[in-house]
Amino acid sequence: AATAAFYALLVRTRAPCGVDGTFCAAREGVACARLRAHLHGHLHGQAVATDLLADAICDHLETPHPSKPLVLAVHGPPGVGKSYFHQLLAQAVYGAAVNEDDETRDGSLLAGATNEKENGEETDDLRDAAERTNADFSFSSFFEYANVDRLVNYGLKGTRGGKRHLSNSHDRVCPGPDCPAYKIVFGTDYVLSEADAQSAALKNAILNHLKSFPASVLVVEEYDKMGCLARGMLRQLLEKGSGDDAEFKNSIFVLEANAGFLTIKKTLDEETQRGLSFIDAEESVDDTTPSPLVSPLATTKTQRFLRDLVFSKWAEEKCEDIADTKKAVGAVDVFAPFFPLTKNAVVEIVRAHLDARVSDKTDVSLNGDAALRSFTYDDETVLRFLVNQIEFEGEYAIEGGKEAPATLSRFVTRALRKAALRESESIFGFSSLERNNALGGKHVRLFVAPRGNELVAEVRTESFEAEG
């Protein structure tokens, strides 16, 4: 009876979508809308890739019985958002990119689907039943893997006045335990003596994952450098959507590579030099456009180049018959070019990092009494200063958006540290790095120093908005 009660409770304490490795509200169109909003809101400077990829993913998600996994190949220089794309994709399809519209598998709000008893007492009952049964089941492993303690309260952020509140997206860990079906593997080639072992290891890693999670987001980095054996194995998986008792036709494969970025840059240069003549006469484009504007014809041309580039590289290696090489390349549904980041795109990336810093610094739940009362900055001058610290070659950022976090650490964190030292000295009569809450509860304004060589954080008696 105890065993039966345990398994009955286990079934009732079902992990929500995402956490159990299934897509959230894929058929209802919710996942598609969530994906488009998430990509357009966070993947700056890549409108072409965003539209190409979102269209293909939405078609796949809303197809009841796909014949094969969706295979996306993303190409471009480092630091332009290729890896960020598949992280955003995982967050969107596994439901970790939303706030109060947090859905369960059937699209209903999880908060409404979880009652008070299920939030507390049922977990205790489940533990008690597990302790009374000798079934061959590691309950501690289940709790560690699926995190049931958190599942029954999933999407809830504590209590206030006896009422539970929906969590925000920051409470959901993806990549991490809230999207275990999201996996990244590396396809880099190895020395010949290791080829067999590496191919077997790659195959086992992929198949074991797909057996556990048939609706996976599986990323293969540097896929164009895969060795012959590994590439042959991957081709069979992508063509059939099954293997070794695993069926994963609902999955999404993302193949990532840097190859072809010089031609991608050349395409963007040519489009710019042509004066964006493809834009309708009535449309207007100003200097603040964050994404490069590339004609459909140029996009198609670039996609075909990437396809032919991969085919030529693989054909030269003569791993298999040309027909099989064509099948391998043909298994890719979309080749998506990621363009170099222009200054306008970098501005949006820096703004996003700075706004996240503002949010964190004023969050009492993160910082306690060290949290700032408010943290504001002059949008135009501070952003311009930070972007000017990033290295560009001509029109494009050399390292894409990679420099943004380090730039903020160098200038914003330094400004706050100096302000804290000044405030500590004014309060206690001496400067102390040990007192990390000197700015806690204060209104702080960030601006460019008069000499223009650094940022300065200044404590004000009231918020900047109130002063205005």
Tab-separated table of C-alpha atoms in Angstrom:
chain	number	residue	atom	x	y	z
A	1	ALA	CA	0.000	0.000	0.000
A	2	ALA	CA	2.844	2.346	0.822
A	3	THR	CA	4.436	1.632	-2.546
A	4	ALA	CA	1.182	2.280	-4.370
A	5	ALA	CA	0.654	5.510	-2.448
A	6	PHE	CA	4.184	6.627	-3.254
A	7	TYR	CA	3.827	6.115	-6.990
A	8	ALA	CA	0.348	7.642	-7.029
A	9	LEU	CA	1.707	10.759	-5.362
A	10	LEU	CA	4.713	10.749	-7.680
A	11	VAL	CA	2.432	10.851	-10.716
A	12	ARG	CA	0.330	13.631	-9.204
A	13	THR	CA	3.454	15.678	-8.384
A	14	ARG	CA	4.238	16.081	-12.057
A	15	ALA	CA	7.079	18.327	-13.077
A	16	PRO	CA	5.924	21.276	-15.179
A	17	CYS	CA	6.891	21.597	-18.819
A	18	GLY	CA	10.465	22.656	-19.317
A	19	VAL	CA	11.590	21.014	-16.125
A	20	ASP	CA	10.397	17.637	-17.435
A	21	GLY	CA	12.105	18.279	-20.781
A	22	THR	CA	8.993	18.988	-22.872
A	23	PHE	CA	8.241	22.169	-24.777
A	24	CYS	CA	5.761	24.531	-23.112
A	25	ALA	CA	2.495	25.269	-24.966
A	26	ALA	CA	4.121	24.496	-28.318
A	27	ARG	CA	0.920	23.579	-30.179
A	28	GLU	CA	-1.133	26.532	-28.943
A	29	GLY	CA	1.133	29.139	-30.531
A	30	VAL	CA	2.177	30.461	-27.122
A	31	ALA	CA	5.742	29.167	-27.440
A	32	CYS	CA	6.086	30.770	-30.869
A	33	ALA	CA	4.874	34.170	-29.662
A	34	ARG	CA	7.121	33.895	-26.621
A	35	LEU	CA	10.104	32.993	-28.819
A	36	ARG	CA	9.645	35.924	-31.202
A	37	ALA	CA	9.261	38.402	-28.353
A	38	HIS	CA	12.268	36.994	-26.517
A	39	LEU	CA	14.573	37.044	-29.548
A	40	HIS	CA	13.538	40.507	-30.715
A	41	GLY	CA	13.833	41.856	-27.183
A	42	HIS	CA	17.260	40.441	-26.355
A	43	LEU	CA	19.181	39.477	-29.518
A	44	HIS	CA	20.357	42.894	-30.675
A	45	GLY	CA	21.703	43.573	-34.158
A	46	GLN	CA	20.530	40.299	-35.710
A	47	ALA	CA	17.135	40.993	-37.248
A	48	VAL	CA	17.880	38.849	-40.317
A	49	ALA	CA	18.888	35.767	-38.317
A	50	THR	CA	16.089	36.324	-35.809
A	51	ASP	CA	13.401	36.303	-38.480
A	52	LEU	CA	14.861	33.319	-40.352
A	53	LEU	CA	15.249	31.223	-37.240
A	54	ALA	CA	11.996	32.194	-35.535
A	55	ASP	CA	9.953	31.386	-38.665
A	56	ALA	CA	11.522	27.925	-38.954
A	57	ILE	CA	11.182	27.161	-35.242
A	58	CYS	CA	7.548	28.280	-35.114
A	59	ASP	CA	6.685	26.047	-38.081
A	60	HIS	CA	8.386	23.122	-36.354
A	61	LEU	CA	6.743	23.696	-32.978
A	62	GLU	CA	3.285	23.924	-34.513
A	63	THR	CA	3.665	20.836	-36.727
A	64	PRO	CA	1.791	17.972	-35.001
A	65	HIS	CA	3.992	15.159	-36.282
A	66	PRO	CA	7.296	16.395	-37.777
A	67	SER	CA	9.114	13.915	-40.010
A	68	LYS	CA	12.569	14.869	-38.707
A	69	PRO	CA	14.202	17.140	-36.135
A	70	LEU	CA	14.587	20.793	-37.066
A	71	VAL	CA	18.227	21.501	-37.923
A	72	LEU	CA	19.525	25.075	-37.826
A	73	ALA	CA	23.065	26.069	-38.805
A	74	VAL	CA	24.188	29.444	-37.448
A	75	HIS	CA	27.352	31.052	-38.829
A	76	GLY	CA	29.130	34.276	-37.997
A	77	PRO	CA	32.072	35.892	-36.218
A	78	PRO	CA	32.596	35.409	-32.479
A	79	GLY	CA	30.679	37.571	-30.037
A	80	VAL	CA	27.687	38.444	-32.225
A	81	GLY	CA	25.016	36.354	-30.508
A	82	LYS	CA	25.157	32.800	-31.905
A	83	SER	CA	25.491	31.148	-28.500
A	84	TYR	CA	23.144	33.674	-26.934
A	85	PHE	CA	20.555	32.717	-29.552
A	86	HIS	CA	20.283	29.089	-28.484
A	87	GLN	CA	20.210	30.091	-24.821
A	88	LEU	CA	17.270	32.414	-25.582
A	89	LEU	CA	15.667	29.648	-27.640
A	90	ALA	CA	15.875	27.220	-24.717
A	91	GLN	CA	14.427	29.780	-22.317
A	92	ALA	CA	11.529	30.455	-24.671
A	93	VAL	CA	10.516	26.912	-25.599
A	94	TYR	CA	10.920	25.611	-22.059
A	95	GLY	CA	8.933	28.476	-20.545
A	96	ALA	CA	11.745	30.191	-18.665
A	97	ALA	CA	11.498	33.471	-20.565
A	98	VAL	CA	8.197	34.697	-19.208
A	99	ASN	CA	6.934	36.331	-16.048
A	100	GLU	CA	3.286	36.108	-15.028
A	101	ASP	CA	2.320	34.250	-18.183
A	102	ASP	CA	4.172	31.231	-16.881
A	103	GLU	CA	2.415	28.224	-18.402
A	104	THR	CA	2.131	24.595	-17.467
A	105	ARG	CA	2.015	21.949	-20.155
A	106	ASP	CA	-1.611	22.699	-20.964
A	107	GLY	CA	-1.045	26.463	-20.987
A	108	SER	CA	-2.774	27.234	-17.684
A	109	LEU	CA	-1.070	29.322	-15.051
A	110	LEU	CA	0.938	27.123	-12.744
A	111	ALA	CA	-0.040	29.218	-9.757
A	112	GLY	CA	-3.664	28.412	-10.420
A	113	ALA	CA	-2.938	24.756	-10.981
A	114	THR	CA	-1.165	24.316	-7.657
A	115	ASN	CA	-3.233	24.455	-4.490
A	116	GLU	CA	-2.117	24.984	-0.930
A	117	LYS	CA	-2.065	21.293	-0.048
A	118	GLU	CA	0.028	20.446	-3.106
A	119	ASN	CA	2.456	23.214	-2.216
A	120	GLY	CA	3.343	21.762	1.147
A	121	GLU	CA	1.573	18.770	2.608
A	122	GLU	CA	1.719	16.630	-0.508
A	123	THR	CA	5.508	16.893	-0.660
A	124	ASP	CA	5.732	15.677	2.932
A	125	ASP	CA	3.322	12.825	2.122
A	126	LEU	CA	5.489	11.902	-0.846
A	127	ARG	CA	8.618	11.809	1.277
A	128	ASP	CA	6.889	9.700	3.956
A	129	ALA	CA	5.616	7.237	1.355
A	130	ALA	CA	9.085	6.958	-0.145
A	131	GLU	CA	10.624	6.175	3.228
A	132	ARG	CA	8.065	3.402	3.828
A	133	THR	CA	8.675	1.635	0.521
A	134	ASN	CA	11.594	-0.545	-0.521
A	135	ALA	CA	10.989	-0.003	-4.216
A	136	ASP	CA	14.089	0.150	-6.412
A	137	PHE	CA	13.861	3.888	-6.737
A	138	SER	CA	16.211	6.520	-5.376
A	139	PHE	CA	13.875	9.157	-4.034
A	140	SER	CA	16.770	11.400	-3.035
A	141	SER	CA	18.039	11.201	-6.609
A	142	PHE	CA	14.598	12.115	-7.898
A	143	PHE	CA	14.502	15.170	-5.666
A	144	GLU	CA	18.012	16.133	-6.713
A	145	TYR	CA	17.340	15.626	-10.413
A	146	ALA	CA	13.836	17.027	-10.746
A	147	ASN	CA	14.013	19.277	-7.666
A	148	VAL	CA	10.528	18.404	-6.432
A	149	ASP	CA	10.922	20.667	-3.418
A	150	ARG	CA	10.886	23.527	-5.888
A	151	LEU	CA	8.566	21.954	-8.437
A	152	VAL	CA	5.499	22.002	-6.215
A	153	ASN	CA	6.107	25.709	-5.670
A	154	TYR	CA	7.363	26.260	-9.190
A	155	GLY	CA	6.752	29.770	-10.421
A	156	LEU	CA	6.062	31.080	-6.912
A	157	LYS	CA	8.239	33.583	-5.125
A	158	GLY	CA	7.620	33.131	-1.422
A	159	THR	CA	4.732	34.681	0.439
A	160	ARG	CA	3.669	38.205	1.296
A	161	GLY	CA	0.778	38.687	3.662
A	162	GLY	CA	-0.094	35.023	3.298
A	163	LYS	CA	-0.378	35.270	-0.496
A	164	ARG	CA	1.913	33.573	-2.955
A	165	HIS	CA	3.281	35.548	-5.848
A	166	LEU	CA	4.426	34.447	-9.256
A	167	SER	CA	8.158	34.539	-9.697
A	168	ASN	CA	9.844	36.519	-12.399
A	169	SER	CA	12.054	35.004	-15.081
A	170	HIS	CA	15.188	35.543	-12.953
A	171	ASP	CA	13.980	32.825	-10.578
A	172	ARG	CA	14.050	30.203	-13.315
A	173	VAL	CA	17.440	28.716	-14.028
A	174	CYS	CA	17.946	28.127	-17.741
A	175	PRO	CA	20.556	26.986	-18.672
A	176	GLY	CA	20.256	24.748	-15.646
A	177	PRO	CA	17.724	22.593	-13.805
A	178	ASP	CA	14.668	24.341	-15.272
A	179	CYS	CA	15.525	23.238	-18.822
A	180	PRO	CA	17.461	19.955	-18.584
A	181	ALA	CA	16.676	19.113	-22.231
A	182	TYR	CA	18.978	21.955	-23.356
A	183	LYS	CA	22.410	20.452	-24.039
A	184	ILE	CA	25.609	21.652	-25.699
A	185	VAL	CA	28.206	19.309	-27.187
A	186	PHE	CA	31.365	20.058	-29.128
A	187	GLY	CA	32.061	18.737	-32.603
A	188	THR	CA	35.715	19.798	-32.807
A	189	ASP	CA	37.911	17.365	-34.696
A	190	TYR	CA	40.600	15.403	-32.863
A	191	VAL	CA	43.815	13.645	-33.821
A	192	LEU	CA	43.293	10.517	-35.889
A	193	SER	CA	44.240	8.160	-33.054
A	194	GLU	CA	41.350	9.529	-30.958
A	195	ALA	CA	38.736	9.657	-33.722
A	196	ASP	CA	37.019	6.360	-32.898
A	197	ALA	CA	36.830	7.033	-29.174
A	198	GLN	CA	35.660	10.619	-29.632
A	199	SER	CA	33.013	9.611	-32.160
A	200	ALA	CA	31.677	6.929	-29.810
A	201	ALA	CA	31.683	9.348	-26.885
A	202	LEU	CA	29.822	11.969	-28.910
A	203	LYS	CA	27.264	9.438	-30.118
A	204	ASN	CA	26.655	8.141	-26.599
A	205	ALA	CA	26.326	11.644	-25.169
A	206	ILE	CA	23.793	12.676	-27.811
A	207	LEU	CA	21.740	9.473	-27.813
A	208	ASN	CA	21.585	9.212	-24.028
A	209	HIS	CA	20.349	12.767	-23.861
A	210	LEU	CA	17.772	12.289	-26.614
A	211	LYS	CA	16.468	9.107	-25.000
A	212	SER	CA	15.764	11.070	-21.835
A	213	PHE	CA	14.485	14.178	-23.599
A	214	PRO	CA	12.837	13.577	-27.017
A	215	ALA	CA	12.012	17.308	-27.258
A	216	SER	CA	15.541	18.637	-26.874
A	217	VAL	CA	17.376	21.768	-27.872
A	218	LEU	CA	20.711	20.179	-28.715
A	219	VAL	CA	23.636	22.368	-29.768
A	220	VAL	CA	26.735	21.148	-31.613
A	221	GLU	CA	29.441	23.792	-31.504
A	222	GLU	CA	32.046	23.952	-34.266
A	223	TYR	CA	30.054	21.384	-36.179
A	224	ASP	CA	31.954	22.070	-39.404
A	225	LYS	CA	35.112	20.679	-37.779
A	226	MET	CA	33.607	17.314	-36.871
A	227	GLY	CA	35.619	14.283	-37.838
A	228	CYS	CA	34.401	11.784	-40.411
A	229	LEU	CA	32.989	9.213	-37.984
A	230	ALA	CA	31.250	11.774	-35.807
A	231	ARG	CA	29.780	13.544	-38.831
A	232	GLY	CA	28.479	10.276	-40.275
A	233	MET	CA	26.794	9.480	-36.978
A	234	LEU	CA	25.233	12.941	-36.778
A	235	ARG	CA	23.998	12.739	-40.372
A	236	GLN	CA	22.069	9.550	-39.636
A	237	LEU	CA	20.481	11.097	-36.547
A	238	LEU	CA	19.446	14.259	-38.357
A	239	GLU	CA	18.009	12.412	-41.347
A	240	LYS	CA	15.950	9.886	-39.407
A	241	GLY	CA	15.153	11.576	-36.124
A	242	SER	CA	15.687	8.266	-34.367
A	243	GLY	CA	18.393	5.855	-33.289
A	244	ASP	CA	19.081	3.184	-30.671
A	245	ASP	CA	15.487	3.133	-29.385
A	246	ALA	CA	15.364	6.945	-29.182
A	247	GLU	CA	12.928	8.988	-31.252
A	248	PHE	CA	13.448	12.729	-31.232
A	249	LYS	CA	11.682	14.196	-34.263
A	250	ASN	CA	10.359	17.037	-32.116
A	251	SER	CA	13.861	18.134	-31.165
A	252	ILE	CA	15.685	21.212	-32.412
A	253	PHE	CA	19.361	20.895	-33.358
A	254	VAL	CA	21.506	24.031	-33.529
A	255	LEU	CA	24.795	23.648	-35.399
A	256	GLU	CA	27.150	26.513	-34.616
A	257	ALA	CA	30.251	27.621	-36.547
A	258	ASN	CA	32.438	30.656	-37.228
A	259	ALA	CA	33.117	29.571	-40.808
A	260	GLY	CA	32.108	32.020	-43.523
A	261	PHE	CA	32.151	35.174	-41.408
A	262	LEU	CA	34.356	37.080	-43.864
A	263	THR	CA	31.799	36.610	-46.621
A	264	ILE	CA	29.002	37.518	-44.203
A	265	LYS	CA	30.837	40.770	-43.440
A	266	LYS	CA	31.389	41.388	-47.146
A	267	THR	CA	27.668	40.965	-47.806
A	268	LEU	CA	26.858	43.553	-45.155
A	269	ASP	CA	29.447	45.968	-46.585
A	270	GLU	CA	28.005	45.604	-50.084
A	271	GLU	CA	24.482	46.235	-48.856
A	272	THR	CA	25.617	49.365	-47.050
A	273	GLN	CA	27.503	50.647	-50.072
A	274	ARG	CA	24.475	50.187	-52.278
A	275	GLY	CA	22.705	52.665	-50.033
A	276	LEU	CA	20.019	50.233	-48.888
A	277	SER	CA	18.285	50.675	-52.234
A	278	PHE	CA	16.007	47.733	-51.522
A	279	ILE	CA	14.019	49.757	-48.972
A	280	ASP	CA	10.738	51.090	-50.231
A	281	ALA	CA	10.808	54.791	-50.961
A	282	GLU	CA	8.191	55.554	-48.326
A	283	GLU	CA	10.171	53.824	-45.563
A	284	SER	CA	12.622	55.802	-43.510
A	285	VAL	CA	15.738	54.566	-41.763
A	286	ASP	CA	17.538	56.675	-39.181
A	287	ASP	CA	20.968	56.360	-37.636
A	288	THR	CA	19.600	54.587	-34.571
A	289	THR	CA	18.584	51.391	-36.392
A	290	PRO	CA	20.207	48.657	-34.229
A	291	SER	CA	20.167	45.846	-36.817
A	292	PRO	CA	21.790	45.815	-40.259
A	293	LEU	CA	19.267	46.032	-43.068
A	294	VAL	CA	19.946	43.326	-45.635
A	295	SER	CA	17.826	42.623	-48.682
A	296	PRO	CA	16.048	39.271	-49.074
A	297	LEU	CA	18.143	38.628	-52.177
A	298	ALA	CA	21.394	39.195	-50.292
A	299	THR	CA	20.160	37.037	-47.422
A	300	THR	CA	19.389	34.147	-49.780
A	301	LYS	CA	22.749	34.569	-51.495
A	302	THR	CA	24.558	34.419	-48.155
A	303	GLN	CA	22.604	31.349	-47.053
A	304	ARG	CA	23.525	29.523	-50.254
A	305	PHE	CA	27.164	30.497	-49.813
A	306	LEU	CA	27.205	29.004	-46.309
A	307	ARG	CA	25.586	25.799	-47.542
A	308	ASP	CA	28.107	25.503	-50.403
A	309	LEU	CA	30.992	26.317	-48.058
A	310	VAL	CA	30.132	23.451	-45.717
A	311	PHE	CA	29.537	21.081	-48.629
A	312	SER	CA	32.901	21.934	-50.229
A	313	LYS	CA	34.785	21.481	-46.966
A	314	TRP	CA	33.202	18.127	-46.253
A	315	ALA	CA	33.528	16.907	-49.850
A	316	GLU	CA	37.259	17.662	-49.816
A	317	GLU	CA	37.702	15.440	-46.774
A	318	LYS	CA	36.250	12.474	-48.718
A	319	CYS	CA	34.760	10.853	-45.650
A	320	GLU	CA	31.909	9.330	-47.616
A	321	ASP	CA	30.355	9.260	-51.078
A	322	ILE	CA	29.364	12.625	-52.526
A	323	ALA	CA	25.743	11.503	-52.294
A	324	ASP	CA	26.091	11.061	-48.531
A	325	THR	CA	27.822	14.424	-48.236
A	326	LYS	CA	24.858	16.006	-50.007
A	327	LYS	CA	22.506	14.244	-47.603
A	328	ALA	CA	24.477	15.543	-44.635
A	329	VAL	CA	24.305	19.135	-45.841
A	330	GLY	CA	20.718	18.650	-46.990
A	331	ALA	CA	19.689	17.651	-43.474
A	332	VAL	CA	20.199	21.293	-42.449
A	333	ASP	CA	16.897	23.127	-42.781
A	334	VAL	CA	18.156	26.697	-42.352
A	335	PHE	CA	21.553	28.344	-42.718
A	336	ALA	CA	21.371	31.601	-40.767
A	337	PRO	CA	24.061	34.303	-41.083
A	338	PHE	CA	24.900	36.325	-37.975
A	339	PHE	CA	26.279	39.691	-39.045
A	340	PRO	CA	29.009	41.771	-37.373
A	341	LEU	CA	27.655	44.182	-34.785
A	342	THR	CA	27.408	47.849	-35.736
A	343	LYS	CA	27.810	50.638	-33.198
A	344	ASN	CA	24.039	51.029	-32.900
A	345	ALA	CA	23.690	47.354	-32.014
A	346	VAL	CA	26.464	47.643	-29.439
A	347	VAL	CA	24.649	50.617	-27.882
A	348	GLU	CA	21.612	48.393	-27.297
A	349	ILE	CA	23.768	45.615	-25.865
A	350	VAL	CA	25.522	47.992	-23.465
A	351	ARG	CA	22.169	49.497	-22.488
A	352	ALA	CA	20.817	46.017	-21.690
A	353	HIS	CA	23.852	45.210	-19.510
A	354	LEU	CA	23.655	48.563	-17.742
A	355	ASP	CA	19.931	48.249	-17.080
A	356	ALA	CA	20.514	44.766	-15.676
A	357	ARG	CA	23.205	46.229	-13.408
A	358	VAL	CA	20.778	48.913	-12.244
A	359	SER	CA	18.143	46.282	-11.512
A	360	ASP	CA	20.571	44.132	-9.529
A	361	LYS	CA	22.000	47.008	-7.500
A	362	THR	CA	18.541	48.166	-6.409
A	363	ASP	CA	17.227	44.669	-5.640
A	364	VAL	CA	16.771	44.296	-1.886
A	365	SER	CA	16.346	40.520	-2.173
A	366	LEU	CA	19.869	40.311	-3.635
A	367	ASN	CA	21.686	42.949	-1.604
A	368	GLY	CA	19.739	43.440	1.633
A	369	ASP	CA	20.610	46.728	3.287
A	370	ALA	CA	23.336	47.304	0.682
A	371	ALA	CA	20.716	47.774	-2.053
A	372	LEU	CA	20.594	51.261	-3.560
A	373	ARG	CA	17.391	53.227	-3.160
A	374	SER	CA	17.686	54.269	-6.805
A	375	PHE	CA	20.392	54.081	-9.459
A	376	THR	CA	20.022	56.325	-12.491
A	377	TYR	CA	22.223	57.506	-15.333
A	378	ASP	CA	22.167	59.944	-18.196
A	379	ASP	CA	21.109	57.820	-21.117
A	380	GLU	CA	22.926	59.613	-23.906
A	381	THR	CA	26.254	60.607	-22.372
A	382	VAL	CA	26.890	57.518	-20.240
A	383	LEU	CA	26.002	55.103	-23.035
A	384	ARG	CA	28.142	57.008	-25.504
A	385	PHE	CA	31.080	56.939	-23.087
A	386	LEU	CA	30.793	53.177	-22.500
A	387	VAL	CA	30.389	52.336	-26.172
A	388	ASN	CA	33.453	54.441	-27.002
A	389	GLN	CA	35.525	52.150	-24.766
A	390	ILE	CA	34.739	49.195	-27.037
A	391	GLU	CA	37.122	48.534	-29.904
A	392	PHE	CA	35.800	48.872	-33.449
A	393	GLU	CA	37.343	48.167	-36.818
A	394	GLY	CA	35.602	50.460	-39.230
A	395	GLU	CA	31.860	50.087	-38.678
A	396	TYR	CA	31.944	46.880	-36.643
A	397	ALA	CA	32.892	45.857	-33.114
A	398	ILE	CA	35.967	43.634	-33.283
A	399	GLU	CA	34.795	41.297	-30.524
A	400	GLY	CA	31.077	41.840	-31.017
A	401	GLY	CA	29.304	42.279	-27.712
A	402	LYS	CA	31.898	40.410	-25.640
A	403	GLU	CA	33.533	43.565	-24.320
A	404	ALA	CA	30.346	44.983	-22.779
A	405	PRO	CA	30.486	43.176	-19.379
A	406	ALA	CA	34.196	43.929	-18.884
A	407	THR	CA	33.646	47.571	-19.847
A	408	LEU	CA	30.927	47.938	-17.215
A	409	SER	CA	33.141	46.295	-14.602
A	410	ARG	CA	35.960	48.666	-15.423
A	411	PHE	CA	33.975	51.890	-15.335
A	412	VAL	CA	30.615	51.393	-13.598
A	413	THR	CA	31.825	49.129	-10.793
A	414	ARG	CA	34.840	51.394	-10.256
A	415	ALA	CA	32.598	54.459	-10.030
A	416	LEU	CA	30.364	52.764	-7.442
A	417	ARG	CA	33.374	51.587	-5.427
A	418	LYS	CA	34.808	55.103	-5.291
A	419	ALA	CA	31.432	56.523	-4.305
A	420	ALA	CA	31.143	53.942	-1.517
A	421	LEU	CA	34.582	54.911	-0.195
A	422	ARG	CA	33.674	58.592	-0.227
A	423	GLU	CA	30.379	57.905	1.515
A	424	SER	CA	32.075	55.694	4.100
A	425	GLU	CA	34.585	58.432	4.870
A	426	SER	CA	31.864	61.057	5.261
A	427	ILE	CA	29.885	58.830	7.633
A	428	PHE	CA	32.616	57.107	9.645
A	429	GLY	CA	35.529	59.501	9.192
A	430	PHE	CA	37.614	56.985	7.261
A	431	SER	CA	37.465	54.980	4.039
A	432	SER	CA	36.847	51.278	4.410
A	433	LEU	CA	36.511	48.616	1.776
A	434	GLU	CA	35.010	46.337	4.426
A	435	ARG	CA	31.850	48.426	4.612
A	436	ASN	CA	30.057	47.328	1.456
A	437	ASN	CA	26.732	48.886	2.437
A	438	ALA	CA	27.829	52.527	2.497
A	439	LEU	CA	25.564	53.250	-0.491
A	440	GLY	CA	22.671	51.182	0.828
A	441	GLY	CA	19.382	53.049	0.804
A	442	LYS	CA	20.921	55.972	-1.121
A	443	HIS	CA	19.949	57.603	-4.401
A	444	VAL	CA	22.917	57.248	-6.777
A	445	ARG	CA	23.366	59.042	-10.083
A	446	LEU	CA	25.955	57.942	-12.695
A	447	PHE	CA	27.436	60.515	-15.055
A	448	VAL	CA	30.537	61.228	-17.135
A	449	ALA	CA	33.301	63.102	-15.347
A	450	PRO	CA	33.966	66.661	-16.577
A	451	ARG	CA	37.290	65.578	-18.063
A	452	GLY	CA	35.499	62.808	-19.960
A	453	ASN	CA	37.943	60.116	-18.864
A	454	GLU	CA	35.795	58.156	-16.410
A	455	LEU	CA	32.333	57.700	-14.933
A	456	VAL	CA	31.411	59.155	-11.572
A	457	ALA	CA	28.740	57.876	-9.172
A	458	GLU	CA	27.316	60.572	-6.945
A	459	VAL	CA	25.055	60.186	-3.917
A	460	ARG	CA	22.074	62.540	-3.981
A	461	THR	CA	19.596	63.430	-1.291
A	462	GLU	CA	16.674	62.417	-3.491
A	463	SER	CA	16.162	60.604	-6.787
A	464	PHE	CA	17.117	62.346	-9.998
A	465	GLU	CA	13.532	62.073	-11.214
A	466	ALA	CA	12.259	63.824	-8.077
A	467	GLU	CA	14.752	66.641	-8.560
A	468	GLY	CA	13.548	67.131	-12.113
